[in-house]
Coordinates of C-alpha atoms in Angstrom, one line a residue:
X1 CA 8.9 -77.3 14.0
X2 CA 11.8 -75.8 15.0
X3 CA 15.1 -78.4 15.0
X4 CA 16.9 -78.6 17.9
X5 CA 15.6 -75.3 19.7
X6 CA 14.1 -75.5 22.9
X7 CA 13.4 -72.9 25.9
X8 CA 15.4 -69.6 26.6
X9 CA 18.8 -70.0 28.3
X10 CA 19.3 -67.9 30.8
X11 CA 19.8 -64.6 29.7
X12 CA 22.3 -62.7 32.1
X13 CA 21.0 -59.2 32.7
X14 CA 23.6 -56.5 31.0
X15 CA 24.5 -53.7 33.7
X16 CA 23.0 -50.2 31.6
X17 CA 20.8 -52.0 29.4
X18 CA 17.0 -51.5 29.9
X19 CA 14.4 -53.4 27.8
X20 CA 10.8 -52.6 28.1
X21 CA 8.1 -54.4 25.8
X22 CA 4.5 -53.0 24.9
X23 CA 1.2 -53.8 22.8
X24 CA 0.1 -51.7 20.0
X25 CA -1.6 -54.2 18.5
X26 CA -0.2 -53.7 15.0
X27 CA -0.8 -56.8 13.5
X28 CA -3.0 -58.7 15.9
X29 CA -4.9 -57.0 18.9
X30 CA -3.1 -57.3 22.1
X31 CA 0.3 -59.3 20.9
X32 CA 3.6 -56.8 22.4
X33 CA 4.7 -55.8 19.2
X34 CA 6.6 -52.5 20.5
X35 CA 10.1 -52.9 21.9
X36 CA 12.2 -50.2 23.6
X37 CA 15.8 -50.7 24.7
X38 CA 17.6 -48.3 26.8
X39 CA 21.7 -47.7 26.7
X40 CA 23.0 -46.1 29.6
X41 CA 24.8 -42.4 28.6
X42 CA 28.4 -43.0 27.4
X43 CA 27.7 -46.4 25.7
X44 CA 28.9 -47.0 22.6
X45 CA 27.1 -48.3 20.0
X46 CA 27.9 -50.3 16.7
X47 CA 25.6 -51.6 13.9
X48 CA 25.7 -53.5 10.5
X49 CA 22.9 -53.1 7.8
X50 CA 21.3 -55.4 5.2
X51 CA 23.0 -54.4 1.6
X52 CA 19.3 -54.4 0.0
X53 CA 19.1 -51.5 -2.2
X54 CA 15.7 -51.1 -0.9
X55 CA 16.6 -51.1 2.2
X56 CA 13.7 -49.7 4.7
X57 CA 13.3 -46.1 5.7
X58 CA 14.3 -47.3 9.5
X59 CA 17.9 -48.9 8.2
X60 CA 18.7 -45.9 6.7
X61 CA 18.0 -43.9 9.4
X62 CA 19.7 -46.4 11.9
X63 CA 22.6 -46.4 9.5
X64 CA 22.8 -42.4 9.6
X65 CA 22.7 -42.1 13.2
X66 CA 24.8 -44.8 15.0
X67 CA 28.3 -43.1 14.8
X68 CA 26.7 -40.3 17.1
X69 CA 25.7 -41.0 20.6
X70 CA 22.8 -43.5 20.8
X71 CA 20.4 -43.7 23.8
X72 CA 17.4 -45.6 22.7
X73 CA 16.7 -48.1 20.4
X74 CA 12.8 -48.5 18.8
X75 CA 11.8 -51.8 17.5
X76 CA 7.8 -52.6 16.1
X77 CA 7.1 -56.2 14.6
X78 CA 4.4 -56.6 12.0
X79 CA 5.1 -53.7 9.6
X80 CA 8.4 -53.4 7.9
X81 CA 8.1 -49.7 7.1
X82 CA 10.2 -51.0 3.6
X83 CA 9.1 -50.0 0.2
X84 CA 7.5 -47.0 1.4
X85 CA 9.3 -44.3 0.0
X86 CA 9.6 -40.7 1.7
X87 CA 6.7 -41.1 3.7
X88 CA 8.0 -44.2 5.4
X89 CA 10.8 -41.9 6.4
X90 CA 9.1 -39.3 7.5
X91 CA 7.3 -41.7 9.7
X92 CA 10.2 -43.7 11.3
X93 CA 11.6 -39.9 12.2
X94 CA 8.0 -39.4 14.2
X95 CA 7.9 -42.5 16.3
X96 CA 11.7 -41.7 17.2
X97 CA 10.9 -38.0 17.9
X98 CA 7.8 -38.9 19.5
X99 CA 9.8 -41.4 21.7
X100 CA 12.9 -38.3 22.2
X101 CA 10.0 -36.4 23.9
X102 CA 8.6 -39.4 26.3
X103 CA 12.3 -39.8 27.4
X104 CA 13.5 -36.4 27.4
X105 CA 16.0 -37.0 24.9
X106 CA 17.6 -35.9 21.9
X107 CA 15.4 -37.4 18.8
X108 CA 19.0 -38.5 16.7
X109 CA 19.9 -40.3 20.0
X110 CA 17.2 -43.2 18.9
X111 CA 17.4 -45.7 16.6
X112 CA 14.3 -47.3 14.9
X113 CA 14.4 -51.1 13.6
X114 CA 10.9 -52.5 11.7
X115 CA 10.0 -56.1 10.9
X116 CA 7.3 -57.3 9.2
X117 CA 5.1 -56.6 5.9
X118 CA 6.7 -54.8 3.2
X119 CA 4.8 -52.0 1.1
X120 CA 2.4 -50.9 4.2
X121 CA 2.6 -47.5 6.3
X122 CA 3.6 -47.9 9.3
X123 CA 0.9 -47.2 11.9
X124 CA 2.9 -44.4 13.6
X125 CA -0.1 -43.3 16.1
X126 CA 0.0 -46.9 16.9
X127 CA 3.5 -47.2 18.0
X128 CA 3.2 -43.6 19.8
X129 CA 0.3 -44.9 22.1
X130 CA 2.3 -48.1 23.0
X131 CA 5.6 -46.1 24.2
X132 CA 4.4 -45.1 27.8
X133 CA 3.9 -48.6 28.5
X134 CA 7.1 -49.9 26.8
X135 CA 9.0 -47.1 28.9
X136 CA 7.3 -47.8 32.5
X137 CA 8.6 -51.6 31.6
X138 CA 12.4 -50.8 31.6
X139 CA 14.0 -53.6 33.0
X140 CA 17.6 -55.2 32.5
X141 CA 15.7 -58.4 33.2
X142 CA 13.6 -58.2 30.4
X143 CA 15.7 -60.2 27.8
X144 CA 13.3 -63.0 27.7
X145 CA 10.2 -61.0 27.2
X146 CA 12.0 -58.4 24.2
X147 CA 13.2 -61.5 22.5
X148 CA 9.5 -62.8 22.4
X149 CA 8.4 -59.2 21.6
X150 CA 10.6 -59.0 18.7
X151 CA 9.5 -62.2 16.9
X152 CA 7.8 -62.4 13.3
X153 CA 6.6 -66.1 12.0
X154 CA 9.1 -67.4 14.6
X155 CA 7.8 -69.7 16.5
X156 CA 10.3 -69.7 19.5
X157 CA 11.9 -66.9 20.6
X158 CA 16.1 -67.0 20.3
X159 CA 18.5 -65.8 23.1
X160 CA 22.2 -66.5 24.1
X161 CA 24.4 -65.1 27.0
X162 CA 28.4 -65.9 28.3
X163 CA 30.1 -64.4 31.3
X164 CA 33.2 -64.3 31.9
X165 CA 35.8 -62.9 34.9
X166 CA 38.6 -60.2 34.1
X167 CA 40.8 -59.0 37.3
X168 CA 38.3 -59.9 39.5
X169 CA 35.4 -58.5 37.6
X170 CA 32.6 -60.4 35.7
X171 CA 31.8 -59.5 32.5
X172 CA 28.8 -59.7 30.6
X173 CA 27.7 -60.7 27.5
X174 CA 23.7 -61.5 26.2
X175 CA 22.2 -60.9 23.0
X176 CA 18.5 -61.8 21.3
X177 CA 17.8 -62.3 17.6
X178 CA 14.7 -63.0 15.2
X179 CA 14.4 -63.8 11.6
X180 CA 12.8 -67.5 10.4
X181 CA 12.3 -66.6 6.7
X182 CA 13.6 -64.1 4.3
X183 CA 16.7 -65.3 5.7
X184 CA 20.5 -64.7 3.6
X185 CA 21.7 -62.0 5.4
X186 CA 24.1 -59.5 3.8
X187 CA 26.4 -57.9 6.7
X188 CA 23.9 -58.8 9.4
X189 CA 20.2 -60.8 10.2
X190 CA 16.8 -59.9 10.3
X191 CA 16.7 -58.5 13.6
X192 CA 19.7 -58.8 16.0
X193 CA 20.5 -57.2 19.3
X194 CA 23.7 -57.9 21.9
X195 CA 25.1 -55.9 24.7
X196 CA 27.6 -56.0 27.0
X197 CA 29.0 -53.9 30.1
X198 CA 32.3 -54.0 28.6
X199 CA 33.6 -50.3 28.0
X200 CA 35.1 -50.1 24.3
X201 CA 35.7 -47.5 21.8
X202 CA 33.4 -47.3 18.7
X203 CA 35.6 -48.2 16.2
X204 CA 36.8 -51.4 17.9
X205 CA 33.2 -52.5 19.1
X206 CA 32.3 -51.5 15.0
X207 CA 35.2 -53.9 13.8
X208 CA 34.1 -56.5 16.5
X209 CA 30.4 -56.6 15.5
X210 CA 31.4 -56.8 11.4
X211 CA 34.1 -59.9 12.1
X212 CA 31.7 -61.6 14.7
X213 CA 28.7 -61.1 12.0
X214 CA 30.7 -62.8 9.2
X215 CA 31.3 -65.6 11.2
X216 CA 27.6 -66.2 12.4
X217 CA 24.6 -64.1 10.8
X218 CA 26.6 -63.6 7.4
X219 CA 27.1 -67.8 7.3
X220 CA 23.5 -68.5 7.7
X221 CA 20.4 -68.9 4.9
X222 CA 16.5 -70.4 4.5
X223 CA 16.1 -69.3 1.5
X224 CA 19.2 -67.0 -0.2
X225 CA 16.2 -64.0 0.3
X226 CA 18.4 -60.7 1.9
X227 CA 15.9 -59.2 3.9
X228 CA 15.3 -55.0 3.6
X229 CA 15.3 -54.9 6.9
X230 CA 18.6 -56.5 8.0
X231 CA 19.8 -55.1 11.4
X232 CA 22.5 -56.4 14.3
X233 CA 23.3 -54.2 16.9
X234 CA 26.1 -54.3 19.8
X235 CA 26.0 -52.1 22.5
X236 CA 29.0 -51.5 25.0
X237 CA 27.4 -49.6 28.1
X238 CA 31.0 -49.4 30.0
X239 CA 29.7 -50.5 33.5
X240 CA 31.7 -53.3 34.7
X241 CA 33.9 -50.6 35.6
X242 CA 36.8 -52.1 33.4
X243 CA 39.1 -49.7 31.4
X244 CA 38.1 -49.3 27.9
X245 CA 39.2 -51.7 25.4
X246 CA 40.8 -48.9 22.7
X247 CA 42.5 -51.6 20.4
X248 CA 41.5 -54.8 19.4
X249 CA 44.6 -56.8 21.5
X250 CA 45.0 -57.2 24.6
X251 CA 43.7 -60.4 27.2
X252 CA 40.5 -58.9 28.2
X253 CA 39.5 -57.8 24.4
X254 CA 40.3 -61.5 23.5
X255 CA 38.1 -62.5 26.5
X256 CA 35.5 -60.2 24.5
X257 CA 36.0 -61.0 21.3
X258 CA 35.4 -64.7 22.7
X259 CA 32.3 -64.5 24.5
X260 CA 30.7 -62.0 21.6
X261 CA 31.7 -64.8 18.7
X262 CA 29.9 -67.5 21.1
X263 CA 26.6 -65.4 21.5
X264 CA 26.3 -64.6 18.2
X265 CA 26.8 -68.0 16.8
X266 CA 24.2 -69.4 19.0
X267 CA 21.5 -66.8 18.0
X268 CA 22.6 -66.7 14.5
X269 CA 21.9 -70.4 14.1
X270 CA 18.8 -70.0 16.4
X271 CA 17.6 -69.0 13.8
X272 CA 17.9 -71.3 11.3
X273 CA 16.9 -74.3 13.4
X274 CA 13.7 -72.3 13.3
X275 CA 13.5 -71.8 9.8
X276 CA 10.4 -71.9 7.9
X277 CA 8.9 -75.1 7.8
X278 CA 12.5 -76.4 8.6
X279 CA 13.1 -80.2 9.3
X280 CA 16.4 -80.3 9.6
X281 CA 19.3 -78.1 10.4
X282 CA 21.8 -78.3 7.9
X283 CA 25.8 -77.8 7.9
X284 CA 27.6 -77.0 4.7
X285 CA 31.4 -77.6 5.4
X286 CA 34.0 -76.8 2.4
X287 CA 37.4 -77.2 2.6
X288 CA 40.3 -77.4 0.8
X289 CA 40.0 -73.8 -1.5
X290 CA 42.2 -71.8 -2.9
X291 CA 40.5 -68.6 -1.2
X292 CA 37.4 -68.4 1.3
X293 CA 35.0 -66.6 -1.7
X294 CA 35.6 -69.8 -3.5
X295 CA 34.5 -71.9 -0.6
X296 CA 31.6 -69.8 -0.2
X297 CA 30.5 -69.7 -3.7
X298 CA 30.3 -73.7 -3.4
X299 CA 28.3 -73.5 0.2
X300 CA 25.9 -71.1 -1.2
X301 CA 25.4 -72.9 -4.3
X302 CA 24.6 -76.0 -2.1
X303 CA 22.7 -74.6 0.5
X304 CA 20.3 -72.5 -1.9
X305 CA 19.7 -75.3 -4.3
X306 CA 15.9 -76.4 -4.1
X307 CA 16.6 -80.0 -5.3
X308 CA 19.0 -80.5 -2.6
X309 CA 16.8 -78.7 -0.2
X310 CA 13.7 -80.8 -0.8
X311 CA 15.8 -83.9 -0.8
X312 CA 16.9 -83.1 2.5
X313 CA 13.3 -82.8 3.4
X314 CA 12.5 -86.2 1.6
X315 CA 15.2 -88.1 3.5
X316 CA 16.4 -89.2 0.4
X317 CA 20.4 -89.4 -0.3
X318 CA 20.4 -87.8 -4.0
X319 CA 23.7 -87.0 -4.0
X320 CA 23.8 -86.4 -7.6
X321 CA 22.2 -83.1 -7.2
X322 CA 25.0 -81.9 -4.2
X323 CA 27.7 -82.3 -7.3
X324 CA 25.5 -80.5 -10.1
X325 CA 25.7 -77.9 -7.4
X326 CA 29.3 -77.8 -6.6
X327 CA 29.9 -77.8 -10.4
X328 CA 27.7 -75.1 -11.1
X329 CA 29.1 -72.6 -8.2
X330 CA 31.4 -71.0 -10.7
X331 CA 34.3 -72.1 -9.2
X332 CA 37.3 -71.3 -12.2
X333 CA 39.4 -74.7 -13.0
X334 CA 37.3 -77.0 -10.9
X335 CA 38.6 -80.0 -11.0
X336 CA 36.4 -82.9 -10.1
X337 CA 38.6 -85.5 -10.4
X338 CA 39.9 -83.8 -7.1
X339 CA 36.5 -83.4 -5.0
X340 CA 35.5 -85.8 -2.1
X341 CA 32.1 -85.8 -1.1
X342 CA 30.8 -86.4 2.4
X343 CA 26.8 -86.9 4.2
X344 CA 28.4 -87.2 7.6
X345 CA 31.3 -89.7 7.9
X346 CA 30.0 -91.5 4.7
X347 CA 32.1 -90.6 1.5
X348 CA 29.5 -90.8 -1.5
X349 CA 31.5 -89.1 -4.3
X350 CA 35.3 -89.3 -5.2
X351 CA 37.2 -88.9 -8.7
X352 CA 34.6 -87.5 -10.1
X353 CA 32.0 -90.1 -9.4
X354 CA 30.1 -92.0 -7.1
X355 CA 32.7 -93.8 -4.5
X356 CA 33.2 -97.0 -4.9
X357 CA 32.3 -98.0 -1.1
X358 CA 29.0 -96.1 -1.1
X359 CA 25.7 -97.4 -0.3
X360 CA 22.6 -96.2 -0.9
X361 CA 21.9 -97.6 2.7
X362 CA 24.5 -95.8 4.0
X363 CA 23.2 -92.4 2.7
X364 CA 19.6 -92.7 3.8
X365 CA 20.7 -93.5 7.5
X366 CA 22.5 -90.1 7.4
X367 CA 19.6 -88.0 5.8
X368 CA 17.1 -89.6 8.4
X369 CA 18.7 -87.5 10.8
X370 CA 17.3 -84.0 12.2
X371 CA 21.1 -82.4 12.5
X372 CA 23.3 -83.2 8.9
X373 CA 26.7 -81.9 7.5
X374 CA 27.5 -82.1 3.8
X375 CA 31.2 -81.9 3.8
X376 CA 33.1 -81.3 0.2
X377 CA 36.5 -81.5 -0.1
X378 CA 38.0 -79.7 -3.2
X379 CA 41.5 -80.2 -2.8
X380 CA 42.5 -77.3 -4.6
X381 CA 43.8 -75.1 -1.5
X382 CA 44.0 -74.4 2.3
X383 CA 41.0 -72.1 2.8
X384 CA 37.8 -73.4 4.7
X385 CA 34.5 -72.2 5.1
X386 CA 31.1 -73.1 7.0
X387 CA 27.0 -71.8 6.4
X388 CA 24.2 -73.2 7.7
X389 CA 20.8 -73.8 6.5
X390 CA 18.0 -75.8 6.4
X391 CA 15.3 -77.9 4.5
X392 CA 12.6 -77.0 2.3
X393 CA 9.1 -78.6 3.3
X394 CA 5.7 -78.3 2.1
X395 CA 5.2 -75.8 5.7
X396 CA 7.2 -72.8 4.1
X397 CA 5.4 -73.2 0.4
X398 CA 2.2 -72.7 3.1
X399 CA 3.6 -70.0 5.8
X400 CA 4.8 -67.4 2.9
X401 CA 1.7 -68.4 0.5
X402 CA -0.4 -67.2 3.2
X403 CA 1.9 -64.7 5.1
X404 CA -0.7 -61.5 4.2
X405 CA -3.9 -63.2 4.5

């Protein structure tokens, strides 16, 4: 049902960045469920974490460890190793030590990342028999396959890659993501991954990931749900034989900056074209704030309603509910008499009320559409600010009713 979404690009391999994908059958006999990713030594690794105070026992591992040096990265679907207390810690630290030993490495040099049900053990001796098999099936050209290996109740997998040249030299840029429900992410999304063979000091690739995240995964929801498990990871491997980007200036960290925005726009909203049960893929523009929060509080308030979401399922142009919405978002001062509100190019609220042009007609041809944007004006400022998101059919009432059974 996804909207808009279609087959993989193609996903440029990254130069020091192996993937390798394996079965351990964790959910469903003989799905790959186990993925391993392999930085080259002297990457550099940064990372941003759901804000979920019950985050999972893998995030706060990840979290600890991705300032030192990073070598692997651990990923299982189908058990989210959250809201298991110390025992879910004590088994994300096996799989990664039992991984260390496989690769001859040190244990703190891997990073584990879970999806899936929350409350469960994970199946450690699962995962442990998987890795040889994840490890013999290192390949940089194995984009395509992790980004199906990594999926949950998506039901397309979600890829992006840019190139670009830099005194002679191409550069690379290609990330993966998953996530279809549970979907407002807090610093990050449910499961995201990009790379490059760009060589670039930690705290510049850290400050990177965290502006390019709250432009893309941060601007996205299905349903205003922060996941425990929130993840996105970028990894710099330094083999296009470049000099390092140490500050963030410069024409080949703008070239950078650039590309990484692109990719992780296009995964980010991946993702909510293939929301749960989504119909329609949804943009939320609001302009005209006095500061961004302000814009956001109205987006959010819009984009999480479930009147205006099921309306946008139903096709039907109640526009009534998109200014309750606005009105409610806490917004201090709001003055209506101020706001403009657009479906598409078709002004349906002005001065406080309906406009005096609209037509009911005009609305319905607008909500018949796949792709929408619900533009409000609030004429209070210069600030801007954009989320996505989606519809809310009858299909997710039925995927997460029946997600355990």
């Amino acid at each position: 049902m996804a909207v808009g979404l279609g087959p993989l690009p193609t996903l440029h391999p990254v130069p020091g960045f192996e993937l390798g994908i394996a079965s351990a059958g964790i959910k469903r006999p003989g799905r790959k469920d186990v993925v391993v990713m392999r930085c080259a030594e002297g990457s550099t690794v940064a990372g941003v974490f759901t804000l979920n105070a019950f985050c999972a026992a893998p995030v706060i591992l990840a979290k600890q460890r991705v300032q030192g040096t990073v070598r692997y990265l651990l990923t299982n679907t189908g058990n989210a190793n959250a809201g298991t207390g110390e025992p879910g810690m004590q088994a994300a630290i096996r799989s990664c030590a039992s991984l260390a030993r496989l690769a001859g490495v040190d244990q703190d040099s891997i990073l584990p990342f879970s999806t899936g049900v929350i409350g469960e053990p994970l199946p450690v001796e699962k995962i442990e028999t998987a890795l040889p098999a994840a490890l013999s099936d290192l390949s940089e050209d194995h984009w395509a396959e992790a980004a199906t290996g990594i999926m949950t109740t998506d039901t397309l997998p979600k890829g992006a890659s840019r190139q670009f040249e830099h005194d002679g030299v191409m550069v690379t840029v290609t990330g993966i993501s998953k996530g279809a429900g549970m979907i407002r992410p807090n610093m990050a999304t449910m499961l995201g991954y990009i790379a490059t063979d760009a060589k670039v000091a930690q705290h510049v690739l850290q400050d990177l990931l965290r502006d390019a995240a709250n432009k893309s995964f941060n601007r996205i929801t299905i349903d205003g749900d922060t996941s425990t498990n929130d993840c996105c990871m970028l990894v710099a491997t330094g083999r296009s034989g470049l000099p390092e980007i140490t500050e963030a200036s410069g024409e080949l960290f703008a070239k950078l900056k650039q590309a990484v925005f692109k990719v992780s726009m296009e995964v980010a909203q991946s993702i909510v074209r293939d929301g749960e049960g989504a119909t329609k893929f949804v943009t939320v523009q609001v302009n005209g704030g006095k500061n961004h929060q302000e814009c956001l509080d109205v987006g959010y308030a819009v984009a999480h309603s479930p009147l205006i979401k099921t309306a946008l399922f139903a096709s039907d142009p109640n526009w009534g509910r998109i200014l309750a919405a606005a009105g409610r978002a806490g917004v201090p001062e709001l003055d209506v008499s101020k706001i403009d509100v657009y479906l598409g190019d078709v002004c349906i609220a002005s001065q406080g009320g309906r406009f005096s042009g609209y037509t009911e007609e005009q609305g319905a041809a607008v909500m018949a559409k796949e792709e929408i944007e619900i533009r409000i004006e609030l004429g209070r400022g210069s600030c801007s600010e954009t989320i996505w998101t989606t519809d809310l059919s009858h299909e997710y009432v039925r995927i997460n009713a029946e997600y355990r059974t």
